[in-house]
mmCIF file of C-alpha atoms in Angstrom:
data_model
loop_
_atom_site.group_PDB
_atom_site.id
_atom_site.type_symbol
_atom_site.label_atom_id
_atom_site.label_comp_id
_atom_site.label_asym_id
_atom_site.label_seq_id
_atom_site.Cartn_x
_atom_site.Cartn_y
_atom_site.Cartn_z
ATOM 1 C CA UNK A 26 -51.251 29.777 -0.241
ATOM 2 C CA UNK A 27 -51.601 26.381 1.627
ATOM 3 C CA UNK A 28 -54.331 23.975 1.659
ATOM 4 C CA UNK A 29 -56.166 22.784 4.663
ATOM 5 C CA UNK A 30 -54.296 19.298 4.835
ATOM 6 C CA UNK A 31 -50.732 21.103 4.554
ATOM 7 C CA UNK A 32 -51.945 23.536 7.851
ATOM 8 C CA UNK A 33 -52.991 20.390 9.374
ATOM 9 C CA UNK A 34 -49.636 19.173 8.970
ATOM 10 C CA UNK A 35 -48.184 22.075 9.826
ATOM 11 C CA UNK A 36 -49.998 21.580 13.449
ATOM 12 C CA UNK A 37 -48.858 18.258 13.709
ATOM 13 C CA UNK A 38 -45.022 18.135 12.677
ATOM 14 C CA UNK A 39 -44.270 21.544 12.587
ATOM 15 C CA UNK A 40 -43.788 24.243 9.769
ATOM 16 C CA UNK A 41 -40.151 22.918 8.958
ATOM 17 C CA UNK A 42 -41.052 19.306 8.412
ATOM 18 C CA UNK A 43 -44.489 20.093 6.551
ATOM 19 C CA UNK A 44 -42.809 22.603 4.011
ATOM 20 C CA UNK A 45 -40.319 19.415 3.256
ATOM 21 C CA UNK A 46 -43.013 17.205 3.024
ATOM 22 C CA UNK A 47 -44.637 19.663 0.400
ATOM 23 C CA UNK A 48 -41.344 19.808 -1.708
ATOM 24 C CA UNK A 49 -40.571 16.235 -1.799
ATOM 25 C CA UNK A 50 -44.193 15.981 -2.999
ATOM 26 C CA UNK A 51 -43.953 18.441 -5.816
ATOM 27 C CA UNK A 52 -40.356 16.628 -6.631
ATOM 28 C CA UNK A 53 -41.647 13.418 -6.676
ATOM 29 C CA UNK A 54 -44.620 14.570 -9.335
ATOM 30 C CA UNK A 55 -41.706 16.170 -11.225
ATOM 31 C CA UNK A 56 -39.644 12.812 -11.098
ATOM 32 C CA UNK A 57 -43.170 10.869 -12.150
ATOM 33 C CA UNK A 58 -43.834 13.456 -14.880
ATOM 34 C CA UNK A 59 -40.726 13.293 -16.541
ATOM 35 C CA UNK A 60 -40.645 9.561 -17.007
ATOM 36 C CA UNK A 61 -43.686 9.306 -19.846
ATOM 37 C CA UNK A 62 -41.840 12.449 -21.298
ATOM 38 C CA UNK A 63 -38.535 10.900 -21.833
ATOM 39 C CA UNK A 64 -40.344 7.269 -22.928
ATOM 40 C CA UNK A 65 -42.158 9.143 -25.310
ATOM 41 C CA UNK A 66 -39.096 10.839 -26.621
ATOM 42 C CA UNK A 67 -37.301 7.586 -27.020
ATOM 43 C CA UNK A 68 -40.513 6.158 -28.884
ATOM 44 C CA UNK A 69 -40.407 8.871 -31.320
ATOM 45 C CA UNK A 70 -36.886 8.493 -31.830
ATOM 46 C CA UNK A 71 -37.059 5.019 -32.503
ATOM 47 C CA UNK A 72 -39.720 5.897 -35.243
ATOM 48 C CA UNK A 73 -37.736 8.354 -36.724
ATOM 49 C CA UNK A 74 -34.821 5.706 -37.014
ATOM 50 C CA UNK A 75 -37.030 3.024 -38.270
ATOM 51 C CA UNK A 76 -38.736 5.345 -41.075
ATOM 52 C CA UNK A 77 -35.100 6.232 -42.211
ATOM 53 C CA UNK A 78 -34.465 2.643 -42.619
ATOM 54 C CA UNK A 79 -37.394 2.278 -44.775
ATOM 55 C CA UNK A 80 -37.108 5.432 -46.963
ATOM 56 C CA UNK A 81 -33.710 6.889 -46.366
ATOM 57 C CA UNK A 82 -35.260 10.205 -45.039
ATOM 58 C CA UNK A 83 -35.808 11.902 -42.121
ATOM 59 C CA UNK A 84 -32.293 10.958 -40.333
ATOM 60 C CA UNK A 85 -31.630 14.905 -39.184
ATOM 61 C CA UNK A 86 -34.175 15.073 -36.014
ATOM 62 C CA UNK A 87 -32.260 11.962 -34.614
ATOM 63 C CA UNK A 88 -29.610 13.898 -32.459
ATOM 64 C CA UNK A 89 -31.960 16.546 -31.351
ATOM 65 C CA UNK A 90 -34.119 13.808 -30.135
ATOM 66 C CA UNK A 91 -31.434 12.042 -28.296
ATOM 67 C CA UNK A 92 -30.052 14.932 -26.534
ATOM 68 C CA UNK A 93 -33.632 15.574 -25.560
ATOM 69 C CA UNK A 94 -34.774 12.596 -24.321
ATOM 70 C CA UNK A 95 -31.358 12.148 -22.211
ATOM 71 C CA UNK A 96 -32.006 15.594 -20.791
ATOM 72 C CA UNK A 97 -35.376 14.525 -20.047
ATOM 73 C CA UNK A 98 -34.382 11.472 -18.317
ATOM 74 C CA UNK A 99 -31.369 13.687 -16.268
ATOM 75 C CA UNK A 100 -33.893 16.081 -15.191
ATOM 76 C CA UNK A 101 -36.186 13.036 -13.806
ATOM 77 C CA UNK A 102 -33.287 11.676 -12.101
ATOM 78 C CA UNK A 103 -32.120 14.562 -10.490
ATOM 79 C CA UNK A 104 -35.782 15.506 -9.382
ATOM 80 C CA UNK A 105 -36.052 11.612 -7.706
ATOM 81 C CA UNK A 106 -32.933 11.948 -5.885
ATOM 82 C CA UNK A 107 -33.981 15.444 -4.606
ATOM 83 C CA UNK A 108 -36.948 14.178 -3.418
ATOM 84 C CA UNK A 109 -35.261 11.298 -1.454
ATOM 85 C CA UNK A 110 -32.899 13.397 0.207
ATOM 86 C CA UNK A 111 -36.143 16.060 1.247
ATOM 87 C CA UNK A 112 -37.560 12.977 2.499
ATOM 88 C CA UNK A 113 -34.825 12.095 4.994
ATOM 89 C CA UNK A 114 -34.730 15.727 5.944
ATOM 90 C CA UNK A 115 -38.652 15.444 6.652
ATOM 91 C CA UNK A 116 -38.199 12.755 8.642
ATOM 92 C CA UNK A 117 -35.648 14.139 11.109
ATOM 93 C CA UNK A 118 -37.329 17.326 11.197
ATOM 94 C CA UNK A 119 -40.367 15.747 12.240
ATOM 95 C CA UNK A 120 -38.407 13.532 14.953
ATOM 96 C CA UNK A 121 -36.986 16.653 16.125
ATOM 97 C CA UNK A 122 -40.847 18.019 16.999
ATOM 98 C CA UNK A 123 -41.780 14.446 18.197
ATOM 99 C CA UNK A 124 -38.760 14.402 20.482
ATOM 100 C CA UNK A 125 -40.162 15.657 23.538
ATOM 101 C CA UNK A 126 -42.931 13.602 23.777
ATOM 102 C CA UNK A 127 -41.813 10.240 22.124
ATOM 103 C CA UNK A 128 -38.421 10.186 22.654
ATOM 104 C CA UNK A 129 -37.562 6.688 20.859
ATOM 105 C CA UNK A 130 -39.316 7.214 17.660
ATOM 106 C CA UNK A 131 -37.379 5.781 14.825
ATOM 107 C CA UNK A 132 -37.108 7.374 11.009
ATOM 108 C CA UNK A 133 -38.710 4.211 9.922
ATOM 109 C CA UNK A 134 -41.422 4.720 12.243
ATOM 110 C CA UNK A 135 -42.434 8.209 11.453
ATOM 111 C CA UNK A 136 -42.064 7.603 7.930
ATOM 112 C CA UNK A 137 -44.899 5.529 7.433
ATOM 113 C CA UNK A 138 -46.780 7.615 9.491
ATOM 114 C CA UNK A 139 -46.474 10.643 7.559
ATOM 115 C CA UNK A 140 -48.227 9.152 4.544
ATOM 116 C CA UNK A 141 -51.416 9.703 5.779
ATOM 117 C CA UNK A 142 -52.831 12.307 8.621
ATOM 118 C CA UNK A 143 -54.987 9.456 9.772
ATOM 119 C CA UNK A 144 -52.261 7.204 9.910
ATOM 120 C CA UNK A 145 -50.287 9.527 11.746
ATOM 121 C CA UNK A 146 -52.944 10.570 14.171
ATOM 122 C CA UNK A 147 -53.351 6.590 15.008
ATOM 123 C CA UNK A 148 -49.649 6.111 15.446
ATOM 124 C CA UNK A 149 -49.689 9.107 18.161
ATOM 125 C CA UNK A 150 -52.120 7.828 19.976
ATOM 126 C CA UNK A 151 -50.717 4.359 19.834
ATOM 127 C CA UNK A 152 -47.174 5.700 21.256
ATOM 128 C CA UNK A 153 -49.039 7.875 23.789
ATOM 129 C CA UNK A 154 -47.608 11.411 22.579
ATOM 130 C CA UNK A 155 -48.571 14.457 24.569
ATOM 131 C CA UNK A 156 -50.502 16.916 22.543
ATOM 132 C CA UNK A 157 -48.454 20.484 21.919
ATOM 133 C CA UNK A 158 -49.994 23.166 20.235
ATOM 134 C CA UNK A 159 -47.883 26.042 18.609
ATOM 135 C CA UNK A 160 -48.124 29.255 19.520
ATOM 136 C CA UNK A 161 -50.025 31.179 16.339
ATOM 137 C CA UNK A 162 -53.361 31.582 16.791
ATOM 138 C CA UNK A 163 -54.063 29.290 13.209
ATOM 139 C CA UNK A 164 -53.176 26.217 15.677
ATOM 140 C CA UNK A 165 -56.914 25.091 17.465
ATOM 141 C CA UNK A 166 -57.283 23.041 20.403
ATOM 142 C CA UNK A 167 -59.200 20.444 18.243
ATOM 143 C CA UNK A 168 -56.234 19.018 16.550
ATOM 144 C CA UNK A 169 -55.315 16.330 19.209
ATOM 145 C CA UNK A 170 -51.970 15.507 17.953
ATOM 146 C CA UNK A 171 -50.664 18.890 17.035
ATOM 147 C CA UNK A 172 -46.769 19.396 18.128
ATOM 148 C CA UNK A 173 -44.261 22.232 18.307
ATOM 149 C CA UNK A 174 -42.359 23.340 15.307
ATOM 150 C CA UNK A 175 -38.760 21.949 15.513
ATOM 151 C CA UNK A 176 -37.310 25.221 15.678
ATOM 152 C CA UNK A 177 -38.761 25.426 18.966
ATOM 153 C CA UNK A 178 -37.981 22.368 20.831
ATOM 154 C CA UNK A 179 -34.308 21.977 19.080
ATOM 155 C CA UNK A 180 -32.491 22.826 21.904
ATOM 156 C CA UNK A 181 -34.838 20.711 24.568
ATOM 157 C CA UNK A 182 -34.594 17.895 22.555
ATOM 158 C CA UNK A 183 -31.115 17.362 21.959
ATOM 159 C CA UNK A 184 -28.306 17.166 24.393
ATOM 160 C CA UNK A 185 -25.078 19.236 24.075
ATOM 161 C CA UNK A 186 -22.298 17.790 22.002
ATOM 162 C CA UNK A 187 -19.228 16.089 23.841
ATOM 163 C CA UNK A 188 -16.992 13.978 21.986
ATOM 164 C CA UNK A 189 -17.591 10.500 24.911
ATOM 165 C CA UNK A 190 -20.600 9.287 23.384
ATOM 166 C CA UNK A 191 -20.097 6.567 21.125
ATOM 167 C CA UNK A 192 -22.341 3.433 19.848
ATOM 168 C CA UNK A 193 -22.068 0.207 18.330
ATOM 169 C CA UNK A 194 -21.762 0.235 14.697
ATOM 170 C CA UNK A 195 -22.648 -2.754 12.227
ATOM 171 C CA UNK A 196 -20.148 -5.573 11.098
ATOM 172 C CA UNK A 197 -17.936 -5.125 8.142
ATOM 173 C CA UNK A 198 -16.948 -1.647 6.032
ATOM 174 C CA UNK A 199 -18.865 1.193 6.950
ATOM 175 C CA UNK A 200 -20.843 3.597 3.983
ATOM 176 C CA UNK A 201 -17.736 5.799 5.087
ATOM 177 C CA UNK A 202 -15.334 3.442 3.988
ATOM 178 C CA UNK A 203 -16.829 2.175 0.835
ATOM 179 C CA UNK A 204 -17.194 5.539 -0.612
ATOM 180 C CA UNK A 205 -14.043 6.330 0.105
ATOM 181 C CA UNK A 206 -12.531 3.553 -1.745
ATOM 182 C CA UNK A 207 -14.843 4.317 -4.595
ATOM 183 C CA UNK A 208 -13.746 7.995 -4.718
ATOM 184 C CA UNK A 209 -10.082 6.743 -4.719
ATOM 185 C CA UNK A 210 -10.676 4.332 -7.255
ATOM 186 C CA UNK A 211 -12.263 6.888 -9.598
ATOM 187 C CA UNK A 212 -9.117 9.139 -9.387
ATOM 188 C CA UNK A 213 -6.727 6.430 -9.903
ATOM 189 C CA UNK A 214 -8.849 5.379 -13.232
ATOM 190 C CA UNK A 215 -7.015 8.256 -14.903
ATOM 191 C CA UNK A 216 -3.272 7.589 -14.516
ATOM 192 C CA UNK A 217 -3.774 3.888 -15.052
ATOM 193 C CA UNK A 218 -5.389 5.066 -18.372
ATOM 194 C CA UNK A 219 -2.346 6.577 -18.897
ATOM 195 C CA UNK A 220 -0.445 3.344 -18.224
ATOM 196 C CA UNK A 221 -2.700 1.462 -20.229
ATOM 197 C CA UNK A 222 -1.853 3.547 -23.110
ATOM 198 C CA UNK A 223 1.995 4.001 -22.776
ATOM 199 C CA UNK A 224 2.526 0.235 -21.986
ATOM 200 C CA UNK A 225 -0.035 -0.927 -25.004
ATOM 201 C CA UNK A 226 2.206 1.623 -27.417
ATOM 202 C CA UNK A 227 5.457 -0.017 -26.236
ATOM 203 C CA UNK A 228 4.371 -3.653 -26.458
ATOM 204 C CA UNK A 229 2.309 -3.365 -29.878
ATOM 205 C CA UNK A 230 5.154 -4.606 -31.827
ATOM 206 C CA UNK A 231 6.012 -7.747 -29.791
ATOM 207 C CA UNK A 232 4.262 -11.283 -31.609
ATOM 208 C CA UNK A 233 1.892 -11.274 -28.918
ATOM 209 C CA UNK A 234 1.413 -7.487 -28.698
ATOM 210 C CA UNK A 235 -1.982 -7.270 -30.084
ATOM 211 C CA UNK A 236 -3.364 -10.212 -27.286
ATOM 212 C CA UNK A 237 -1.367 -8.239 -24.377
ATOM 213 C CA UNK A 238 -2.968 -4.786 -25.543
ATOM 214 C CA UNK A 239 -6.450 -6.349 -25.720
ATOM 215 C CA UNK A 240 -6.297 -7.515 -22.066
ATOM 216 C CA UNK A 241 -4.832 -4.090 -20.940
ATOM 217 C CA UNK A 242 -7.685 -2.381 -22.734
ATOM 218 C CA UNK A 243 -10.389 -4.561 -20.556
ATOM 219 C CA UNK A 244 -8.576 -3.544 -17.346
ATOM 220 C CA UNK A 245 -10.213 0.133 -17.670
ATOM 221 C CA UNK A 246 -13.827 -1.515 -18.157
ATOM 222 C CA UNK A 247 -13.127 -3.832 -15.220
ATOM 223 C CA UNK A 248 -12.017 -1.305 -12.998
ATOM 224 C CA UNK A 249 -14.770 1.002 -13.531
ATOM 225 C CA UNK A 250 -17.201 -1.307 -12.923
ATOM 226 C CA UNK A 251 -15.360 -2.327 -9.434
ATOM 227 C CA UNK A 252 -15.594 1.447 -8.895
ATOM 228 C CA UNK A 253 -19.446 1.345 -9.656
ATOM 229 C CA UNK A 254 -19.727 -1.719 -7.431
ATOM 230 C CA UNK A 255 -18.136 -0.138 -4.192
ATOM 231 C CA UNK A 256 -20.222 2.769 -4.940
ATOM 232 C CA UNK A 257 -23.396 0.558 -5.327
ATOM 233 C CA UNK A 258 -22.371 -1.131 -1.711
ATOM 234 C CA UNK A 259 -21.819 2.254 0.037
ATOM 235 C CA UNK A 260 -25.176 3.015 -0.889
ATOM 236 C CA UNK A 261 -26.414 -0.311 0.683
ATOM 237 C CA UNK A 262 -24.322 0.237 3.610
ATOM 238 C CA UNK A 263 -25.618 3.609 4.245
ATOM 239 C CA UNK A 264 -29.373 2.330 3.970
ATOM 240 C CA UNK A 265 -28.663 -0.490 6.421
ATOM 241 C CA UNK A 266 -26.995 1.994 8.713
ATOM 242 C CA UNK A 267 -29.890 4.280 8.723
ATOM 243 C CA UNK A 268 -32.026 1.483 9.511
ATOM 244 C CA UNK A 269 -30.053 0.810 12.253
ATOM 245 C CA UNK A 270 -30.048 4.568 13.750
ATOM 246 C CA UNK A 271 -26.681 5.853 12.704
ATOM 247 C CA UNK A 272 -24.620 7.143 9.474
ATOM 248 C CA UNK A 273 -21.121 7.687 8.746
ATOM 249 C CA UNK A 274 -21.008 9.053 5.557
ATOM 250 C CA UNK A 275 -21.461 12.760 4.550
ATOM 251 C CA UNK A 276 -21.119 14.471 1.214
ATOM 252 C CA UNK A 277 -19.025 17.584 0.387
ATOM 253 C CA UNK A 278 -20.173 20.021 -2.284
ATOM 254 C CA UNK A 279 -17.432 21.766 -4.450
ATOM 255 C CA UNK A 280 -17.517 24.760 -1.951
ATOM 256 C CA UNK A 281 -16.882 22.552 0.903
ATOM 257 C CA UNK A 282 -20.464 22.307 2.597
ATOM 258 C CA UNK A 283 -21.567 19.444 4.454
ATOM 259 C CA UNK A 284 -24.273 17.441 2.528
ATOM 260 C CA UNK A 285 -26.287 15.911 5.905
ATOM 261 C CA UNK A 286 -29.552 15.285 5.045
ATOM 262 C CA UNK A 287 -30.486 12.091 7.285
ATOM 263 C CA UNK A 288 -30.406 14.497 10.124
ATOM 264 C CA UNK A 289 -32.743 11.861 12.274
ATOM 265 C CA UNK A 290 -30.017 9.535 13.159
ATOM 266 C CA UNK A 291 -26.908 9.781 14.686
ATOM 267 C CA UNK A 292 -23.735 10.869 12.834
ATOM 268 C CA UNK A 293 -20.991 8.583 13.738
ATOM 269 C CA UNK A 294 -17.034 8.605 12.799
ATOM 270 C CA UNK A 295 -16.405 5.568 11.190
ATOM 271 C CA UNK A 296 -12.801 5.645 12.757
ATOM 272 C CA UNK A 297 -13.721 5.726 16.529
ATOM 273 C CA UNK A 298 -17.452 5.095 17.041
ATOM 274 C CA UNK A 299 -18.116 8.433 18.500
ATOM 275 C CA UNK A 300 -20.992 10.657 17.596
ATOM 276 C CA UNK A 301 -20.235 13.693 15.436
ATOM 277 C CA UNK A 302 -23.719 15.103 15.545
ATOM 278 C CA UNK A 303 -26.659 13.597 17.468
ATOM 279 C CA UNK A 304 -29.990 12.646 16.078
ATOM 280 C CA UNK A 305 -32.212 15.329 15.549
ATOM 281 C CA UNK A 306 -29.569 18.095 15.636
ATOM 282 C CA UNK A 307 -29.214 20.575 13.013
ATOM 283 C CA UNK A 308 -26.868 19.681 10.111
ATOM 284 C CA UNK A 309 -23.424 20.661 10.727
ATOM 285 C CA UNK A 310 -21.466 23.206 8.391
ATOM 286 C CA UNK A 311 -17.852 22.110 7.205
ATOM 287 C CA UNK A 312 -15.789 24.029 10.186
ATOM 288 C CA UNK A 313 -18.061 22.680 13.109
ATOM 289 C CA UNK A 314 -17.549 19.341 11.436
ATOM 290 C CA UNK A 315 -13.920 19.111 10.857
ATOM 291 C CA UNK A 316 -13.502 20.591 14.597
ATOM 292 C CA UNK A 317 -15.537 17.891 16.134
ATOM 293 C CA UNK A 318 -13.547 14.965 13.990
ATOM 294 C CA UNK A 319 -10.500 16.594 15.008
ATOM 295 C CA UNK A 320 -11.612 16.821 18.530
ATOM 296 C CA UNK A 321 -12.928 13.110 18.637
ATOM 297 C CA UNK A 322 -9.495 12.109 17.263
ATOM 298 C CA UNK A 323 -7.676 13.488 19.716
ATOM 299 C CA UNK A 324 -9.631 12.628 22.635
ATOM 300 C CA UNK A 325 -9.640 8.878 21.676
ATOM 301 C CA UNK A 326 -6.600 7.944 19.699
ATOM 302 C CA UNK A 327 -6.665 4.565 20.130
ATOM 303 C CA UNK A 328 -10.239 3.717 19.851
ATOM 304 C CA UNK A 329 -12.177 1.365 17.608
ATOM 305 C CA UNK A 330 -15.857 0.963 16.987
ATOM 306 C CA UNK A 331 -17.890 -1.547 18.703
ATOM 307 C CA UNK A 332 -19.834 -3.825 16.647
ATOM 308 C CA UNK A 333 -23.209 -4.627 17.049
ATOM 309 C CA UNK A 334 -24.302 -8.685 17.552
#
């Protein structure tokens, strides 16, 4: 059962965006609710360890507490990540609903407007959006900022895809390139470890063998830190791309599905700069994504993306 506030959001941004808004609120509540539970668990763990040092007893529950705290903290992290992805989907669905009336709205605009109903109504008045009322009887003419659902306007909001539309990208490496580099370094970590182990076994009998082996073993944490750094830079560039109105990186699940939650901006091929999926269009499945990539590369074999000034 929905509340009056949720029904108001349905009339303003459509049922799909309103549903994602509710899901994001629940996920954020779970994430913030689990954080103090994790801290309380670790506080109890510290108390148990301190008691053991004083009395030499009570050390048995340490391992369960460690696993419980780690599990709760992991749950909070997962809920936070899911809430963030759901927020991006909410922004895309709301933009799709508003696109017929406010065609130049950006995800950052709609993100700020969706925080409260009064702020959304003020933003609609400032942007001059035209009222649209949904077909169900629940929508009343007393709501000046009602809009149609995303599914009802998706066909008119986005033009048919063609492999000719391109856009300028930010200077430097794209998020797709950073994530691909991080993935390659992660895959190379296993053979690097084998090389280090075999080299250490061979050189350990030399006069300076222990020093050489120590240096070689230092390469492994350095390599993992570099991998983590590439991933962090990829996320930072992805956020910058989103603010600029596009994205270049998508994820793939183990089954091969495409994870494309930032539908409020264009999905762009990092090699050519051609748009794969226009903003506010539905997410692509793997077959469609791969087919469009092949079509773009065939139509623009020597293309390089233009860069923003």
